Amino acid sequence: NAGVTQTPKFQVLKTGQSMTLQCAQDMNHNSMYWYRQDPGMGLRLIYYSASEGTTDKGEVPNGYNVSRLNKREFSLRLESAAPSQTSVYFCASSDHRTTFLSPLHFGNGTRLTVT
Amino acid sequence: AQKITQTQPGMFVQEKEAVTLDCTYDTSDQSYGLFWYKQPSSGEMIFLIYQGSYDEQNATEGRYSLNFQKARKSANLVISASQLGDSAMYFCAMRADNYGQNFVFGPGTRLSVLP
């Protein structure tokens, strides 16, 4: 059981370049999330998708777009990367159909550096 | 607004001793959950334990227990019989039933277990 798989693991971009982070989960969860982690700030929500076909902005959505391709896959796109987007990105999923107490299950993270 | 505070940036504990990591939260919701995650140096986020606001008994999972004091709005993580492998960052998080899909994370506490 792979859980949440995100790719790539590492990426270096130049300012202005674009890229897409891929995420897939095999736990049949309805909700998927993208977080960024910066030192001393914990994790901050970028976008989430409560169910297939829906997406919503989180706390720090500027500079990002997302696509919920199907129930399994949720991608994050940086159209024009900026140094402020240097961070570690985590994809996560959860199943809130029966209880909001369902925990987040995380992928292993993507370390992105924008020069 | 939802907020998590972790006032201990770093903690040291001797191997085999117990340690308490502090977490206080702020919410106006009556229905919410509190979660603890471990992030070892390898970077992945590992779910440890959770507590619902209506749960009367403190949650326990193996060597982890959650000391939930609702009136004080605290949800401290207690690790018993510390092991070297417990050295990691620990994050407290909250999700309120009426706060949509977002989990709010604290800034984390770095725990170092000394041999």
PDB file of N, CA and C in Angstrom, chain B residues 33-94:
ATOM      1  N   GLY B  33     -10.742  18.756  16.496  1.00  0.00           N
ATOM      2  CA  GLY B  33      -9.806  17.679  16.771  1.00  0.00           C
ATOM      3  C   GLY B  33      -8.395  18.225  16.884  1.00  0.00           C
ATOM      4  N   LEU B  34      -7.599  17.580  17.690  1.00  0.00           N
ATOM      5  CA  LEU B  34      -6.194  17.959  17.874  1.00  0.00           C
ATOM      6  C   LEU B  34      -5.326  16.769  17.478  1.00  0.00           C
ATOM      7  N   PHE B  35      -4.288  17.045  16.744  1.00  0.00           N
ATOM      8  CA  PHE B  35      -3.449  16.002  16.152  1.00  0.00           C
ATOM      9  C   PHE B  35      -1.981  16.303  16.431  1.00  0.00           C
ATOM     10  N   TRP B  36      -1.203  15.234  16.548  1.00  0.00           N
ATOM     11  CA  TRP B  36       0.252  15.373  16.662  1.00  0.00           C
ATOM     12  C   TRP B  36       0.921  14.584  15.536  1.00  0.00           C
ATOM     13  N   TYR B  37       1.942  15.243  14.942  1.00  0.00           N
ATOM     14  CA  TYR B  37       2.729  14.631  13.882  1.00  0.00           C
ATOM     15  C   TYR B  37       4.197  14.686  14.261  1.00  0.00           C
ATOM     16  N   LYS B  38       4.929  13.689  13.795  1.00  0.00           N
ATOM     17  CA  LYS B  38       6.380  13.608  13.987  1.00  0.00           C
ATOM     18  C   LYS B  38       7.055  13.759  12.631  1.00  0.00           C
ATOM     19  N   GLN B  39       8.104  14.578  12.583  1.00  0.00           N
ATOM     20  CA  GLN B  39       8.872  14.723  11.350  1.00  0.00           C
ATOM     21  C   GLN B  39      10.338  14.430  11.654  1.00  0.00           C
ATOM     22  N   PRO B  40      10.805  13.225  11.349  1.00  0.00           N
ATOM     23  CA  PRO B  40      12.236  12.921  11.556  1.00  0.00           C
ATOM     24  C   PRO B  40      13.090  13.675  10.551  1.00  0.00           C
ATOM     25  N   SER B  41      14.384  13.540  10.707  1.00  0.00           N
ATOM     26  CA  SER B  41      15.309  14.277   9.835  1.00  0.00           C
ATOM     27  C   SER B  41      15.173  13.864   8.374  1.00  0.00           C
ATOM     28  N   SER B  42      14.624  12.702   8.123  1.00  0.00           N
ATOM     29  CA  SER B  42      14.401  12.263   6.737  1.00  0.00           C
ATOM     30  C   SER B  42      13.277  13.048   6.060  1.00  0.00           C
ATOM     31  N   GLY B  43      12.462  13.770   6.836  1.00  0.00           N
ATOM     32  CA  GLY B  43      11.523  14.723   6.254  1.00  0.00           C
ATOM     33  C   GLY B  43      10.067  14.322   6.173  1.00  0.00           C
ATOM     34  N   GLU B  44       9.752  13.054   6.286  1.00  0.00           N
ATOM     35  CA  GLU B  44       8.348  12.685   6.137  1.00  0.00           C
ATOM     36  C   GLU B  44       7.533  13.084   7.365  1.00  0.00           C
ATOM     37  N   MET B  45       6.241  13.245   7.198  1.00  0.00           N
ATOM     38  CA  MET B  45       5.324  13.602   8.279  1.00  0.00           C
ATOM     39  C   MET B  45       4.580  12.344   8.707  1.00  0.00           C
ATOM     40  N   ILE B  46       4.710  12.004   9.982  1.00  0.00           N
ATOM     41  CA  ILE B  46       4.137  10.768  10.502  1.00  0.00           C
ATOM     42  C   ILE B  46       3.053  11.117  11.519  1.00  0.00           C
ATOM     43  N   PHE B  47       1.846  10.645  11.294  1.00  0.00           N
ATOM     44  CA  PHE B  47       0.749  10.872  12.221  1.00  0.00           C
ATOM     45  C   PHE B  47       0.959  10.017  13.475  1.00  0.00           C
ATOM     46  N   LEU B  48       0.794  10.648  14.652  1.00  0.00           N
ATOM     47  CA  LEU B  48       1.017   9.936  15.908  1.00  0.00           C
ATOM     48  C   LEU B  48      -0.276   9.648  16.661  1.00  0.00           C
ATOM     49  N   ILE B  49      -1.091  10.677  16.886  1.00  0.00           N
ATOM     50  CA  ILE B  49      -2.200  10.547  17.818  1.00  0.00           C
ATOM     51  C   ILE B  49      -3.158  11.709  17.619  1.00  0.00           C
ATOM     52  N   TYR B  50      -4.434  11.492  17.961  1.00  0.00           N
ATOM     53  CA  TYR B  50      -5.385  12.594  17.901  1.00  0.00           C
ATOM     54  C   TYR B  50      -6.360  12.518  19.074  1.00  0.00           C
ATOM     55  N   GLN B  51      -7.009  13.653  19.304  1.00  0.00           N
ATOM     56  CA  GLN B  51      -8.000  13.772  20.378  1.00  0.00           C
ATOM     57  C   GLN B  51      -9.166  14.619  19.879  1.00  0.00           C
ATOM     58  N   GLY B  52     -10.387  14.144  20.036  1.00  0.00           N
ATOM     59  CA  GLY B  52     -11.564  14.928  19.709  1.00  0.00           C
ATOM     60  C   GLY B  52     -11.981  15.768  20.902  1.00  0.00           C
ATOM     61  N   SER B  53     -12.573  16.921  20.636  1.00  0.00           N
ATOM     62  CA  SER B  53     -12.930  17.835  21.713  1.00  0.00           C
ATOM     63  C   SER B  53     -13.986  17.257  22.651  1.00  0.00           C
ATOM     64  N   TYR B  54     -14.749  16.288  22.163  1.00  0.00           N
ATOM     65  CA  TYR B  54     -15.786  15.703  23.017  1.00  0.00           C
ATOM     66  C   TYR B  54     -15.326  14.419  23.699  1.00  0.00           C
ATOM     67  N   ASP B  55     -14.099  14.017  23.425  1.00  0.00           N
ATOM     68  CA  ASP B  55     -13.589  12.798  24.060  1.00  0.00           C
ATOM     69  C   ASP B  55     -13.303  13.082  25.526  1.00  0.00           C
ATOM     70  N   GLU B  56     -13.830  12.236  26.402  1.00  0.00           N
ATOM     71  CA  GLU B  56     -13.656  12.471  27.830  1.00  0.00           C
ATOM     72  C   GLU B  56     -12.343  11.905  28.359  1.00  0.00           C
ATOM     73  N   GLN B  57     -11.851  10.891  27.684  1.00  0.00           N
ATOM     74  CA  GLN B  57     -10.597  10.278  28.133  1.00  0.00           C
ATOM     75  C   GLN B  57      -9.461  10.735  27.231  1.00  0.00           C
ATOM     76  N   ASN B  58      -8.280  10.883  27.819  1.00  0.00           N
ATOM     77  CA  ASN B  58      -7.103  11.243  27.039  1.00  0.00           C
ATOM     78  C   ASN B  58      -6.734  10.109  26.096  1.00  0.00           C
ATOM     79  N   ALA B  59      -6.352  10.484  24.875  1.00  0.00           N
ATOM     80  CA  ALA B  59      -5.969   9.489  23.883  1.00  0.00           C
ATOM     81  C   ALA B  59      -4.598   8.904  24.207  1.00  0.00           C
ATOM     82  N   THR B  60      -4.436   7.629  23.901  1.00  0.00           N
ATOM     83  CA  THR B  60      -3.137   6.974  24.049  1.00  0.00           C
ATOM     84  C   THR B  60      -2.889   6.091  22.828  1.00  0.00           C
ATOM     85  N   GLU B  61      -1.615   6.046  22.421  1.00  0.00           N
ATOM     86  CA  GLU B  61      -1.176   5.173  21.330  1.00  0.00           C
ATOM     87  C   GLU B  61       0.222   4.705  21.659  1.00  0.00           C
ATOM     88  N   GLY B  62       0.319   3.508  22.225  1.00  0.00           N
ATOM     89  CA  GLY B  62       1.628   2.986  22.589  1.00  0.00           C
ATOM     90  C   GLY B  62       2.309   3.888  23.610  1.00  0.00           C
ATOM     91  N   ARG B  63       3.506   4.401  23.253  1.00  0.00           N
ATOM     92  CA  ARG B  63       4.242   5.264  24.184  1.00  0.00           C
ATOM     93  C   ARG B  63       3.783   6.726  24.135  1.00  0.00           C
ATOM     94  N   TYR B  64       2.827   7.014  23.253  1.00  0.00           N
ATOM     95  CA  TYR B  64       2.336   8.384  23.129  1.00  0.00           C
ATOM     96  C   TYR B  64       1.009   8.534  23.856  1.00  0.00           C
ATOM     97  N   SER B  65       0.865   9.620  24.569  1.00  0.00           N
ATOM     98  CA  SER B  65      -0.428   9.971  25.146  1.00  0.00           C
ATOM     99  C   SER B  65      -0.631  11.469  24.987  1.00  0.00           C
ATOM    100  N   LEU B  66      -1.881  11.845  24.952  1.00  0.00           N
ATOM    101  CA  LEU B  66      -2.234  13.248  24.757  1.00  0.00           C
ATOM    102  C   LEU B  66      -2.896  13.731  26.039  1.00  0.00           C
ATOM    103  N   ASN B  67      -2.278  14.692  26.685  1.00  0.00           N
ATOM    104  CA  ASN B  67      -2.818  15.275  27.916  1.00  0.00           C
ATOM    105  C   ASN B  67      -3.710  16.446  27.527  1.00  0.00           C
ATOM    106  N   PHE B  68      -5.013  16.166  27.450  1.00  0.00           N
ATOM    107  CA  PHE B  68      -5.984  17.131  26.943  1.00  0.00           C
ATOM    108  C   PHE B  68      -6.651  17.842  28.107  1.00  0.00           C
ATOM    109  N   GLN B  69      -6.464  19.166  28.169  1.00  0.00           N
ATOM    110  CA  GLN B  69      -7.108  19.973  29.193  1.00  0.00           C
ATOM    111  C   GLN B  69      -7.931  21.038  28.479  1.00  0.00           C
ATOM    112  N   LYS B  70      -9.203  20.740  28.313  1.00  0.00           N
ATOM    113  CA  LYS B  70     -10.078  21.555  27.473  1.00  0.00           C
ATOM    114  C   LYS B  70     -10.229  22.970  28.011  1.00  0.00           C
ATOM    115  N   ALA B  71     -10.392  23.111  29.321  1.00  0.00           N
ATOM    116  CA  ALA B  71     -10.600  24.434  29.898  1.00  0.00           C
ATOM    117  C   ALA B  71      -9.375  25.326  29.697  1.00  0.00           C
ATOM    118  N   ARG B  72      -8.208  24.727  29.688  1.00  0.00           N
ATOM    119  CA  ARG B  72      -6.971  25.484  29.495  1.00  0.00           C
ATOM    120  C   ARG B  72      -6.582  25.553  28.021  1.00  0.00           C
ATOM    121  N   LYS B  73      -7.355  24.882  27.174  1.00  0.00           N
ATOM    122  CA  LYS B  73      -7.072  24.825  25.731  1.00  0.00           C
ATOM    123  C   LYS B  73      -5.646  24.349  25.490  1.00  0.00           C
ATOM    124  N   SER B  74      -5.317  23.236  26.127  1.00  0.00           N
ATOM    125  CA  SER B  74      -4.006  22.652  25.889  1.00  0.00           C
ATOM    126  C   SER B  74      -4.141  21.182  25.514  1.00  0.00           C
ATOM    127  N   ALA B  75      -3.197  20.726  24.702  1.00  0.00           N
ATOM    128  CA  ALA B  75      -3.207  19.340  24.207  1.00  0.00           C
ATOM    129  C   ALA B  75      -1.760  18.873  24.128  1.00  0.00           C
ATOM    130  N   ASN B  76      -1.160  18.640  25.256  1.00  0.00           N
ATOM    131  CA  ASN B  76       0.260  18.308  25.310  1.00  0.00           C
ATOM    132  C   ASN B  76       0.510  16.851  24.952  1.00  0.00           C
ATOM    133  N   LEU B  77       1.592  16.615  24.246  1.00  0.00           N
ATOM    134  CA  LEU B  77       1.994  15.264  23.888  1.00  0.00           C
ATOM    135  C   LEU B  77       2.983  14.751  24.925  1.00  0.00           C
ATOM    136  N   VAL B  78       2.712  13.575  25.455  1.00  0.00           N
ATOM    137  CA  VAL B  78       3.615  12.940  26.406  1.00  0.00           C
ATOM    138  C   VAL B  78       4.205  11.698  25.748  1.00  0.00           C
ATOM    139  N   ILE B  79       5.529  11.642  25.710  1.00  0.00           N
ATOM    140  CA  ILE B  79       6.226  10.469  25.201  1.00  0.00           C
ATOM    141  C   ILE B  79       6.875   9.785  26.389  1.00  0.00           C
ATOM    142  N   SER B  80       6.515   8.559  26.624  1.00  0.00           N
ATOM    143  CA  SER B  80       7.097   7.819  27.747  1.00  0.00           C
ATOM    144  C   SER B  80       8.305   7.017  27.259  1.00  0.00           C
ATOM    145  N   ALA B  81       9.227   6.765  28.155  1.00  0.00           N
ATOM    146  CA  ALA B  81      10.394   5.919  27.858  1.00  0.00           C
ATOM    147  C   ALA B  81      11.039   6.312  26.529  1.00  0.00           C
ATOM    148  N   SER B  82      11.545   7.539  26.463  1.00  0.00           N
ATOM    149  CA  SER B  82      12.096   8.076  25.205  1.00  0.00           C
ATOM    150  C   SER B  82      13.166   7.168  24.624  1.00  0.00           C
ATOM    151  N   GLN B  83      13.168   7.116  23.304  1.00  0.00           N
ATOM    152  CA  GLN B  83      14.174   6.347  22.563  1.00  0.00           C
ATOM    153  C   GLN B  83      14.934   7.285  21.633  1.00  0.00           C
ATOM    154  N   LEU B  84      16.123   6.870  21.223  1.00  0.00           N
ATOM    155  CA  LEU B  84      16.930   7.710  20.336  1.00  0.00           C
ATOM    156  C   LEU B  84      16.165   8.033  19.051  1.00  0.00           C
ATOM    157  N   GLY B  85      15.359   7.097  18.602  1.00  0.00           N
ATOM    158  CA  GLY B  85      14.578   7.300  17.384  1.00  0.00           C
ATOM    159  C   GLY B  85      13.454   8.316  17.531  1.00  0.00           C
ATOM    160  N   ASP B  86      13.218   8.784  18.746  1.00  0.00           N
ATOM    161  CA  ASP B  86      12.193   9.818  18.955  1.00  0.00           C
ATOM    162  C   ASP B  86      12.722  11.208  18.633  1.00  0.00           C
ATOM    163  N   SER B  87      14.016  11.335  18.412  1.00  0.00           N
ATOM    164  CA  SER B  87      14.584  12.644  18.042  1.00  0.00           C
ATOM    165  C   SER B  87      13.990  13.091  16.715  1.00  0.00           C
ATOM    166  N   ALA B  88      13.306  14.228  16.715  1.00  0.00           N
ATOM    167  CA  ALA B  88      12.570  14.677  15.534  1.00  0.00           C
ATOM    168  C   ALA B  88      11.912  16.009  15.842  1.00  0.00           C
ATOM    169  N   MET B  89      11.289  16.596  14.804  1.00  0.00           N
ATOM    170  CA  MET B  89      10.379  17.731  14.999  1.00  0.00           C
ATOM    171  C   MET B  89       8.996  17.174  15.270  1.00  0.00           C
ATOM    172  N   TYR B  90       8.283  17.835  16.169  1.00  0.00           N
ATOM    173  CA  TYR B  90       6.921  17.429  16.496  1.00  0.00           C
ATOM    174  C   TYR B  90       5.978  18.608  16.278  1.00  0.00           C
ATOM    175  N   PHE B  91       4.914  18.350  15.533  1.00  0.00           N
ATOM    176  CA  PHE B  91       3.955  19.395  15.209  1.00  0.00           C
ATOM    177  C   PHE B  91       2.600  19.062  15.814  1.00  0.00           C
ATOM    178  N   CYS B  92       2.017  20.059  16.427  1.00  0.00           N
ATOM    179  CA  CYS B  92       0.639  19.993  16.899  1.00  0.00           C
ATOM    180  C   CYS B  92      -0.250  20.638  15.837  1.00  0.00           C
ATOM    181  N   ALA B  93      -1.415  20.077  15.597  1.00  0.00           N
ATOM    182  CA  ALA B  93      -2.320  20.617  14.589  1.00  0.00           C
ATOM    183  C   ALA B  93      -3.761  20.496  15.074  1.00  0.00           C
ATOM    184  N   MET B  94      -4.609  21.335  14.501  1.00  0.00           N
ATOM    185  CA  MET B  94      -6.013  21.339  14.890  1.00  0.00           C
ATOM    186  C   MET B  94      -6.881  21.437  13.655  1.00  0.00           C
TER     187      MET B  94
END
